[in-house]
PDB file of C-alpha atoms in Angstrom:
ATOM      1  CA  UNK A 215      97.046  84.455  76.377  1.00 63.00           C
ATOM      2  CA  UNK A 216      97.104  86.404  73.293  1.00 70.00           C
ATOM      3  CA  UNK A 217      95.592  89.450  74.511  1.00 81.00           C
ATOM      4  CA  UNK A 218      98.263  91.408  75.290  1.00 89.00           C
ATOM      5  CA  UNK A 219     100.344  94.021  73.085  1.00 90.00           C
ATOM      6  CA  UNK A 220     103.474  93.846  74.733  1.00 91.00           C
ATOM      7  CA  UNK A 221     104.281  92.325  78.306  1.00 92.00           C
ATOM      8  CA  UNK A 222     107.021  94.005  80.666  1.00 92.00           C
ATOM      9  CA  UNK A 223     108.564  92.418  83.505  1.00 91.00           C
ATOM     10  CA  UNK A 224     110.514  94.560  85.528  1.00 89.00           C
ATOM     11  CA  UNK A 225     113.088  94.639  88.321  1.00 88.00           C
ATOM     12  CA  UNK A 226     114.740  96.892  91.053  1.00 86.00           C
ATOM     13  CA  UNK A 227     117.543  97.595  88.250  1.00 88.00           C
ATOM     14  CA  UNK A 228     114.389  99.349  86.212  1.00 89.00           C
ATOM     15  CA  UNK A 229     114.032 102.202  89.108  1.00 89.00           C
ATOM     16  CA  UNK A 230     115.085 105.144  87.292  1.00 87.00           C
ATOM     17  CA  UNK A 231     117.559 107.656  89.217  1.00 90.00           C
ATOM     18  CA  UNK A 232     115.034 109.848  89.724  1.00 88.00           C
ATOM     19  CA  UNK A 233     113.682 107.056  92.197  1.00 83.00           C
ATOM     20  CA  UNK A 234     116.778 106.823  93.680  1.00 86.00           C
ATOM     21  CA  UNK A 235     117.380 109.917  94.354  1.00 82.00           C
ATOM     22  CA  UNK A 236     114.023 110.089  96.039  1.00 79.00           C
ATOM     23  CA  UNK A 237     113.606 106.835  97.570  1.00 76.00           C
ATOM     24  CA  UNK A 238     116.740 105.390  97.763  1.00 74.00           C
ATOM     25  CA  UNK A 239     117.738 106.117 101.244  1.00 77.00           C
ATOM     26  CA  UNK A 240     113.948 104.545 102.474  1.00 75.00           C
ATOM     27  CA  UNK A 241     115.585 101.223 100.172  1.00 75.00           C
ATOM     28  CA  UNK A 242     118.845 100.992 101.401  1.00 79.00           C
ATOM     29  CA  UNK A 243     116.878 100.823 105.499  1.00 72.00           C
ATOM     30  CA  UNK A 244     113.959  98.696 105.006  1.00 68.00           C
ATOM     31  CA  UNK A 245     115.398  95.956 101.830  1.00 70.00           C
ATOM     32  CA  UNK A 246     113.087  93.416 103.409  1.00 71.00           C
ATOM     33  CA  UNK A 247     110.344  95.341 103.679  1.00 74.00           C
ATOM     34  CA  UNK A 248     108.772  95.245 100.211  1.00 71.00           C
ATOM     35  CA  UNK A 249     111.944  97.037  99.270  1.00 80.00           C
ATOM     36  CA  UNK A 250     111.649 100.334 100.917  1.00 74.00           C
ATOM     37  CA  UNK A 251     108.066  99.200 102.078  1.00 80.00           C
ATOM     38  CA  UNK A 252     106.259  99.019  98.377  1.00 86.00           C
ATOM     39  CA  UNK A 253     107.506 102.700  97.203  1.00 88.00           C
ATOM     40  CA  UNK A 254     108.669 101.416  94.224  1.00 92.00           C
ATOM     41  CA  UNK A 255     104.827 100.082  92.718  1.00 94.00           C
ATOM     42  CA  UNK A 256     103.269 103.631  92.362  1.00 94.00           C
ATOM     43  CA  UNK A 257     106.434 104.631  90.667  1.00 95.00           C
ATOM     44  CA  UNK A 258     106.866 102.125  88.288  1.00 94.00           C
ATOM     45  CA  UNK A 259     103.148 102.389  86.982  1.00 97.00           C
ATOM     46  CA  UNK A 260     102.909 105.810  86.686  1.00 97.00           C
ATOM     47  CA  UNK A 261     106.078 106.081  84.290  1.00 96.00           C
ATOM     48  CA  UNK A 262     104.872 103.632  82.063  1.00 95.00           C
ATOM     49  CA  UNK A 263     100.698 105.033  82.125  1.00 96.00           C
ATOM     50  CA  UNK A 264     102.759 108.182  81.172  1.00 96.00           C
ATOM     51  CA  UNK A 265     104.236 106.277  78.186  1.00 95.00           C
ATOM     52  CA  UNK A 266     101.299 104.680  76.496  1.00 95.00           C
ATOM     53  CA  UNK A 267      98.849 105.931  74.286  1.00 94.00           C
ATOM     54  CA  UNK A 268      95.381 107.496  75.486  1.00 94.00           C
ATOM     55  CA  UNK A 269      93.098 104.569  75.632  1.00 95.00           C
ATOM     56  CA  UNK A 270      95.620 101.293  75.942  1.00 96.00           C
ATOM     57  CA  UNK A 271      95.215  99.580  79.326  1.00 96.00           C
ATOM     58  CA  UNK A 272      97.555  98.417  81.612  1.00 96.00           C
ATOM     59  CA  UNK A 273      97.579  95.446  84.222  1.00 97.00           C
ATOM     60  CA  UNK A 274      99.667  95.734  86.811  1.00 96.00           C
ATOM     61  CA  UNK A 275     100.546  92.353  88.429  1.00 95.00           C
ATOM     62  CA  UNK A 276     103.101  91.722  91.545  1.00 92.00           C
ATOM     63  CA  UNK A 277     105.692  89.106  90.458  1.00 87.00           C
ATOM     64  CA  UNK A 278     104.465  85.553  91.543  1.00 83.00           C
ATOM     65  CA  UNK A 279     101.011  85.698  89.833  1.00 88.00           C
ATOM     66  CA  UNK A 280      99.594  82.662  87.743  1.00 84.00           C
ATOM     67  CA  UNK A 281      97.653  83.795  84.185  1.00 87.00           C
ATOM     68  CA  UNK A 282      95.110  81.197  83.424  1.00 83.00           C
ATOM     69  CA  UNK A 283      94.331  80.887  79.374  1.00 80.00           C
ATOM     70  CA  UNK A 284      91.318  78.716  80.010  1.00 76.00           C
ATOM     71  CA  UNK A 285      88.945  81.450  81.062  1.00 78.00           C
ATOM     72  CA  UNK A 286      89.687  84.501  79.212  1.00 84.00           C
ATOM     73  CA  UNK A 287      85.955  85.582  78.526  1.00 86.00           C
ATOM     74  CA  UNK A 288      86.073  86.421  82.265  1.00 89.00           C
ATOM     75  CA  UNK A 289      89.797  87.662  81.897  1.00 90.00           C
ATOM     76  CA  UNK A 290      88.635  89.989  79.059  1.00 91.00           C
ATOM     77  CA  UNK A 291      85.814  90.976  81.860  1.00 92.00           C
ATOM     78  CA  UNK A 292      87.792  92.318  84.048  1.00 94.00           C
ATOM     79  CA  UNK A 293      89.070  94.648  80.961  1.00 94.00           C
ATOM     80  CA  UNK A 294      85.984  95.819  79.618  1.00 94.00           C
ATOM     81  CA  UNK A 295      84.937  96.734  83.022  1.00 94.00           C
ATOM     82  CA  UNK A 296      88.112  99.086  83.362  1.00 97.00           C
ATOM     83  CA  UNK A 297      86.850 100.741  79.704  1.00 96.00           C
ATOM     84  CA  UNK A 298      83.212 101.132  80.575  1.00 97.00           C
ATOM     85  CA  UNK A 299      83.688 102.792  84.714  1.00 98.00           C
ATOM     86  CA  UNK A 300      84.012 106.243  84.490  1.00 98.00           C
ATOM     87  CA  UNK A 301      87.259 106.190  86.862  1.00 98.00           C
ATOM     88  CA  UNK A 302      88.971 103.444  84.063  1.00 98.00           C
ATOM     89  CA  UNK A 303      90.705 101.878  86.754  1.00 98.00           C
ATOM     90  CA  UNK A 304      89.716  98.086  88.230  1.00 98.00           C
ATOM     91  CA  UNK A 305      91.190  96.910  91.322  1.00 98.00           C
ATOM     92  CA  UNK A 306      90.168  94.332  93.824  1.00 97.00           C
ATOM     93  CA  UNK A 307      89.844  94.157  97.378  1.00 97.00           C
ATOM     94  CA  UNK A 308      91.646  92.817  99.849  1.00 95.00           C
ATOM     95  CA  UNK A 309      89.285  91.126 102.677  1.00 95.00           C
ATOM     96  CA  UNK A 310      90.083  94.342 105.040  1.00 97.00           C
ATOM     97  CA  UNK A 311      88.937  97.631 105.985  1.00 98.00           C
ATOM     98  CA  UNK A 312      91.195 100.453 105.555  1.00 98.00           C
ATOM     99  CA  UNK A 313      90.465 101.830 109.392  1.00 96.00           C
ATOM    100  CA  UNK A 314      92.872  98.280 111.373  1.00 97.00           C
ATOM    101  CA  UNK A 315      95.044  98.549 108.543  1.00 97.00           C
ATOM    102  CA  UNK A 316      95.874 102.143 107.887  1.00 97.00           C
ATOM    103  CA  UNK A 317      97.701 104.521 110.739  1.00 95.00           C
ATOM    104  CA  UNK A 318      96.243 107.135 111.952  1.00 96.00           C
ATOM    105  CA  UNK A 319      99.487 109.408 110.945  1.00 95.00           C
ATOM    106  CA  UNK A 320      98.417 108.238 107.284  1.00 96.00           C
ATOM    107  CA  UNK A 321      95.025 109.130 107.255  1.00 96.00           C
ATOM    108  CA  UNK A 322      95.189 112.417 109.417  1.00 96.00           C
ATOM    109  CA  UNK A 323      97.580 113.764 106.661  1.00 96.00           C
ATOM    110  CA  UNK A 324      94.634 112.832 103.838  1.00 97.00           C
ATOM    111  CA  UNK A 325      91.779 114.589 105.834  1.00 97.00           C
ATOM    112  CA  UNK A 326      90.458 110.950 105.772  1.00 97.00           C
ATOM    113  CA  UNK A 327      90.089 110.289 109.515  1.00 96.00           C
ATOM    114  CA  UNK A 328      86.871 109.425 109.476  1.00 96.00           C
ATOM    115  CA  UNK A 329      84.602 106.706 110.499  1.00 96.00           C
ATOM    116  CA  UNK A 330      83.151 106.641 106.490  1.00 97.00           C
ATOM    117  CA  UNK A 331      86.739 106.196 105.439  1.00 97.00           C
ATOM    118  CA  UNK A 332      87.958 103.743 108.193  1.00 97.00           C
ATOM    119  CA  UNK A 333      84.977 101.548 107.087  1.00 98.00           C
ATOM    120  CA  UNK A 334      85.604 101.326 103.154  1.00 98.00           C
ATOM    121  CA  UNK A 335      87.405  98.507 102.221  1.00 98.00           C
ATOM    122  CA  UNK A 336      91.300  97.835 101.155  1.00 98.00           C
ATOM    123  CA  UNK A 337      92.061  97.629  97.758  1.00 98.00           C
ATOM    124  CA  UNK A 338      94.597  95.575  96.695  1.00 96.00           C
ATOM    125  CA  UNK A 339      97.873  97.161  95.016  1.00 95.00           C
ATOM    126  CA  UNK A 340      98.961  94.196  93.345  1.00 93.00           C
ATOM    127  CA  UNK A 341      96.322  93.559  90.756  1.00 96.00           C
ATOM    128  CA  UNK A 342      95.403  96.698  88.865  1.00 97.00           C
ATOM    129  CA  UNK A 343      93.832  97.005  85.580  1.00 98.00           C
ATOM    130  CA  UNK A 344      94.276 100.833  84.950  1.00 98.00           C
ATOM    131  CA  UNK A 345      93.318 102.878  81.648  1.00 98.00           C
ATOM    132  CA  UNK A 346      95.813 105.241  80.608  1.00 98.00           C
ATOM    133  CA  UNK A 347      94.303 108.449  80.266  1.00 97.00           C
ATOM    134  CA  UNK A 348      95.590 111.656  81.937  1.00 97.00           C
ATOM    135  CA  UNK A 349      93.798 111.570  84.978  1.00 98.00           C
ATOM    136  CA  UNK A 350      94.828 108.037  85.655  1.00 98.00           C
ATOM    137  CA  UNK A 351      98.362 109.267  85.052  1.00 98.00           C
ATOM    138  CA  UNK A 352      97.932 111.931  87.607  1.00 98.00           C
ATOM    139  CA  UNK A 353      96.366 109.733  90.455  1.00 98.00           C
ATOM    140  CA  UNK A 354      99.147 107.417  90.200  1.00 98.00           C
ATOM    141  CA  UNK A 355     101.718 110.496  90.526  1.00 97.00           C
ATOM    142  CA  UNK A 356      99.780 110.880  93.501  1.00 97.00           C
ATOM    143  CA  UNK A 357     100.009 107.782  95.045  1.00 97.00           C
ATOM    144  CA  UNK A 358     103.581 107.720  94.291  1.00 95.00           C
ATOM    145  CA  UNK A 359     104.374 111.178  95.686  1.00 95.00           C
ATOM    146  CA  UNK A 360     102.532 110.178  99.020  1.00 95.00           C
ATOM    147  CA  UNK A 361     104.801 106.961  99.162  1.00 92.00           C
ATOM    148  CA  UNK A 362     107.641 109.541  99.734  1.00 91.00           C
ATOM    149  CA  UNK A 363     106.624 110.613 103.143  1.00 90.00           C
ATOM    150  CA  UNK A 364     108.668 108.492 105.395  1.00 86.00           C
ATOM    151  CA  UNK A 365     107.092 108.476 108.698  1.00 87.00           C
ATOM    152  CA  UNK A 366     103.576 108.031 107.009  1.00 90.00           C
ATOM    153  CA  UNK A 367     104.566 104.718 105.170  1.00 86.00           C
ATOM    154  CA  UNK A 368     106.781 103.165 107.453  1.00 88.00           C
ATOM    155  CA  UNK A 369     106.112 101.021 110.291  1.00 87.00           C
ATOM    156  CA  UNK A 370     106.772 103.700 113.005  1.00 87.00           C
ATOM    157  CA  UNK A 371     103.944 103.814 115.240  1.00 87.00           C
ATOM    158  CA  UNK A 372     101.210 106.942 114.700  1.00 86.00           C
ATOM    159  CA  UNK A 373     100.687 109.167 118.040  1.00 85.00           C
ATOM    160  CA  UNK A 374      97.129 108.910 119.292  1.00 88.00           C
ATOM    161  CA  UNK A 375      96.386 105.823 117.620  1.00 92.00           C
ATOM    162  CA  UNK A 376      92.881 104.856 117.482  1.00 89.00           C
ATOM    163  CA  UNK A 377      92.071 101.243 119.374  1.00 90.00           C
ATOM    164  CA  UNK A 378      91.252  98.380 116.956  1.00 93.00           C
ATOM    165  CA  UNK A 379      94.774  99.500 115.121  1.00 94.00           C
ATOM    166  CA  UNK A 380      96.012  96.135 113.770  1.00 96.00           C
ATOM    167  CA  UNK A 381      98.916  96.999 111.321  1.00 94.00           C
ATOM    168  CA  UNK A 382      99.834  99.266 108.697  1.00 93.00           C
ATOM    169  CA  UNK A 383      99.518  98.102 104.830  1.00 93.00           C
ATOM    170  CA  UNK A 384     101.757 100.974 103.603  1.00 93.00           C
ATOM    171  CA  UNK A 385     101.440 101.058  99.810  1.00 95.00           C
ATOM    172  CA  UNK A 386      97.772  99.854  99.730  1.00 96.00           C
ATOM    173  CA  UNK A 387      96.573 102.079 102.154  1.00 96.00           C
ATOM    174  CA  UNK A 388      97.955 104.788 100.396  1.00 97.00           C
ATOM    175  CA  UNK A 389      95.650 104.003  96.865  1.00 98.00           C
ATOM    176  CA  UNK A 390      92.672 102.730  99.108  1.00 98.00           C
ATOM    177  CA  UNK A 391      92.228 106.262 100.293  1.00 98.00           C
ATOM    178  CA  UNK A 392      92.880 108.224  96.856  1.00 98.00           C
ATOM    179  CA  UNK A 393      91.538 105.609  94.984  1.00 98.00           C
ATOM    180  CA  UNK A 394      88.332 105.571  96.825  1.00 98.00           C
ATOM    181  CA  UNK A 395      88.335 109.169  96.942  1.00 97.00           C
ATOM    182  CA  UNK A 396      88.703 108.833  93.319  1.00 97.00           C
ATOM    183  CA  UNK A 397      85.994 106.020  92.801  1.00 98.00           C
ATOM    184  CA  UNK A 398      87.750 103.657  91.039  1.00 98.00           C
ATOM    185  CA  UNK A 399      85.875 100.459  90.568  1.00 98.00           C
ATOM    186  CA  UNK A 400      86.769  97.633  92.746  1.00 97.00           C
ATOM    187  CA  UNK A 401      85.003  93.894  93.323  1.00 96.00           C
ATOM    188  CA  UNK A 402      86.093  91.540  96.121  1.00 96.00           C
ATOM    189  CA  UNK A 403      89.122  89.648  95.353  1.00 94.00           C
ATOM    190  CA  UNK A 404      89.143  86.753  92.695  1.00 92.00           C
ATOM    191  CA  UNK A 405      92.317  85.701  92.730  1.00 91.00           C
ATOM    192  CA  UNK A 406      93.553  84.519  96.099  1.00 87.00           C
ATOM    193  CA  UNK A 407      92.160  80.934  96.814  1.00 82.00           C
ATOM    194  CA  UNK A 408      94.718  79.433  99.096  1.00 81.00           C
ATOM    195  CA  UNK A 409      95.340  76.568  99.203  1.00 79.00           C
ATOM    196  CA  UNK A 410      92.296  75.494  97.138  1.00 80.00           C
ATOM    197  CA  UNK A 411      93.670  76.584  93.648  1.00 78.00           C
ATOM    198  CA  UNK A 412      92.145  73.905  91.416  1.00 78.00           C
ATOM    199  CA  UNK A 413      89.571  74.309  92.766  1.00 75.00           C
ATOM    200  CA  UNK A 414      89.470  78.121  91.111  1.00 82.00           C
ATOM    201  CA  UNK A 415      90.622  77.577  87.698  1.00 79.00           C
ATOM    202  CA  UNK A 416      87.626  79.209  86.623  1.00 79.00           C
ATOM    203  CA  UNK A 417      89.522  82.487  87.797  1.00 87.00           C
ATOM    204  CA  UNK A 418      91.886  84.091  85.543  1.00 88.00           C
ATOM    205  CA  UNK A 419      94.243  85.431  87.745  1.00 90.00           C
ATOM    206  CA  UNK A 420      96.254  83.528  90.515  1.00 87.00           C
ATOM    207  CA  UNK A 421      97.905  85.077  93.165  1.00 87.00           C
ATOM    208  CA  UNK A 422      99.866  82.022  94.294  1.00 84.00           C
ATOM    209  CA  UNK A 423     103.141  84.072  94.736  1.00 74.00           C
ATOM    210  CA  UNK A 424     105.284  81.337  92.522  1.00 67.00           C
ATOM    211  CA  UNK A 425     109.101  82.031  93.522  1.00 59.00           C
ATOM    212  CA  UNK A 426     110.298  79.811  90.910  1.00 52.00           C
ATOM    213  CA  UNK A 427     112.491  80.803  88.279  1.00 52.00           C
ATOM    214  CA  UNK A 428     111.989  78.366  85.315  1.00 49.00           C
ATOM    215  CA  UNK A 429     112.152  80.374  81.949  1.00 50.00           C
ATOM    216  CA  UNK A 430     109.453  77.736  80.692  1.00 48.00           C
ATOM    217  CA  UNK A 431     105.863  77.932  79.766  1.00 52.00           C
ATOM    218  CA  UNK A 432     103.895  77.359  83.634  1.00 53.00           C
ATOM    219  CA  UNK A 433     100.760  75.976  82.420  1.00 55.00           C
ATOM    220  CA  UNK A 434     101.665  72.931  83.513  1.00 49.00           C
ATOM    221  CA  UNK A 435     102.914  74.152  87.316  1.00 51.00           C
ATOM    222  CA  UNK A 436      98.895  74.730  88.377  1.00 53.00           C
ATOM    223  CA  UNK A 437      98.812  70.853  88.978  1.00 58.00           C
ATOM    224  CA  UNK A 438      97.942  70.649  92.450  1.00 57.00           C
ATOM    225  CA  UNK A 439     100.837  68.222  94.187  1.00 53.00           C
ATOM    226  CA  UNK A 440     103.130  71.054  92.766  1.00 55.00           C
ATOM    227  CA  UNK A 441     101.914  74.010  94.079  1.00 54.00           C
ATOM    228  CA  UNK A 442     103.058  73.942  97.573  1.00 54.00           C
ATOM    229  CA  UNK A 443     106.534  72.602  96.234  1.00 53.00           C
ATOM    230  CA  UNK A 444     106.821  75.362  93.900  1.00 51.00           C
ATOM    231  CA  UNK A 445     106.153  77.857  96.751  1.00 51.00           C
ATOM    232  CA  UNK A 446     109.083  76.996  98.628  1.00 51.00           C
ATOM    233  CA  UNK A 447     111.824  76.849  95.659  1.00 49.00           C
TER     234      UNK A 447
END
């Protein structure tokens, strides 16, 4: 799109042995849940905010997203709004509130079980735009040192749970409470539009969750009769 520096794509053969040393055992149990349930995301961007240069910005995207060229005054929108907000971090949100998704274990342990808290909404943890600065770096050790806590990430149910519980988002629930406690700047979500993607090509970002694994330029894969294809490959 010709607006980034350098792009990094990353894998579990990236987590550094200082992950597995910490995580590994919450890995080797849950695999198929996001790979020791999504431990591995705060980890992975705070080592490399800690390796850029004050002032460079970082988006974080989960594998599977689509990039959109056509649009990239709004694309560039979404960065200037990370420079300008005093927290320097953009994120969007996810359609919940953190209260159905977040267990109460979770929340006790954050001095966040409150009604105010219960009623802010989820941000997402896949779509981060995040300027590197040393308080960013710091939130995300956070975030990634609270992943560590095994009973308050996994799906082990919370005693005294309040009603209207629905499930626990583990990762996001996790940077929905420091990153609201934070103030980071968040927006409702622009980039899931399922199934109605052509629809949204005036959105930069995509969250169609491609599981292909064509080493080609993908411009071509937003056509609409291949979406749901590509989805299944």
């Amino acid at each position: 799109m010709g607006c980034f520096a350098s792009v990094t794509l990353l894998s579990a053969s990236d987590l550094g042995s200082d992950y597995r040393a910490n995580c590994g055992d919450f890995v080797r149990t849950y695999r198929r849940r996001g790979y020791g349930f999504w431990s591995w995301k705060p980890y992975i961007i705070h080592r490399h905010l800690a390796s850029l240069q004050a002032g460079d910005v970082v988006l974080y995207l989960d594998a599977g997203y689509s990039l959109n060229p056509e649009w990239l005054s709004r694309f560039k929108g979404y960065f200037d709004s990370t420079i300008s907000h005093p927290s320097g971090w953009f994120a969007f949100e996810s359609g919940h509130l953190v209260g159905p998704y977040t267990k109460r274990s979770l929340l006790l342990a954050h001095d966040a079980d409150d009604e105010s808290t219960r009623a802010l909404p989820m941000l997402m943890a896949g779509c981060q735009f995040i300027l590197a600065r040393p308080d960013n770096v710091e939130l995300a050790r956070k975030w990634h040192e609270a992943m560590q806590v095994r009973d308050q990430i996994d799906d082990s149910p919370a005693p005294n749970e309040l009603e209207g519980f629905v499930a626990h988002r583990h990762d996001q629930c996790v940077f929905s409470i420091l990153g609201h406690r934070r103030g980071v700047a968040h927006s409702p979500d622009e980039t899931n539009w399922s199934p109605n993607w052509s629809a949204h090509q005036a959105y930069p970002l995509h969250a169609r969750r491609w599981k292909h694994r064509f080493d080609w330029p993908t411009a071509w894969m937003r056509l609409p009769w291949l979406g749901s294809m590509l989805r299944r490959l």
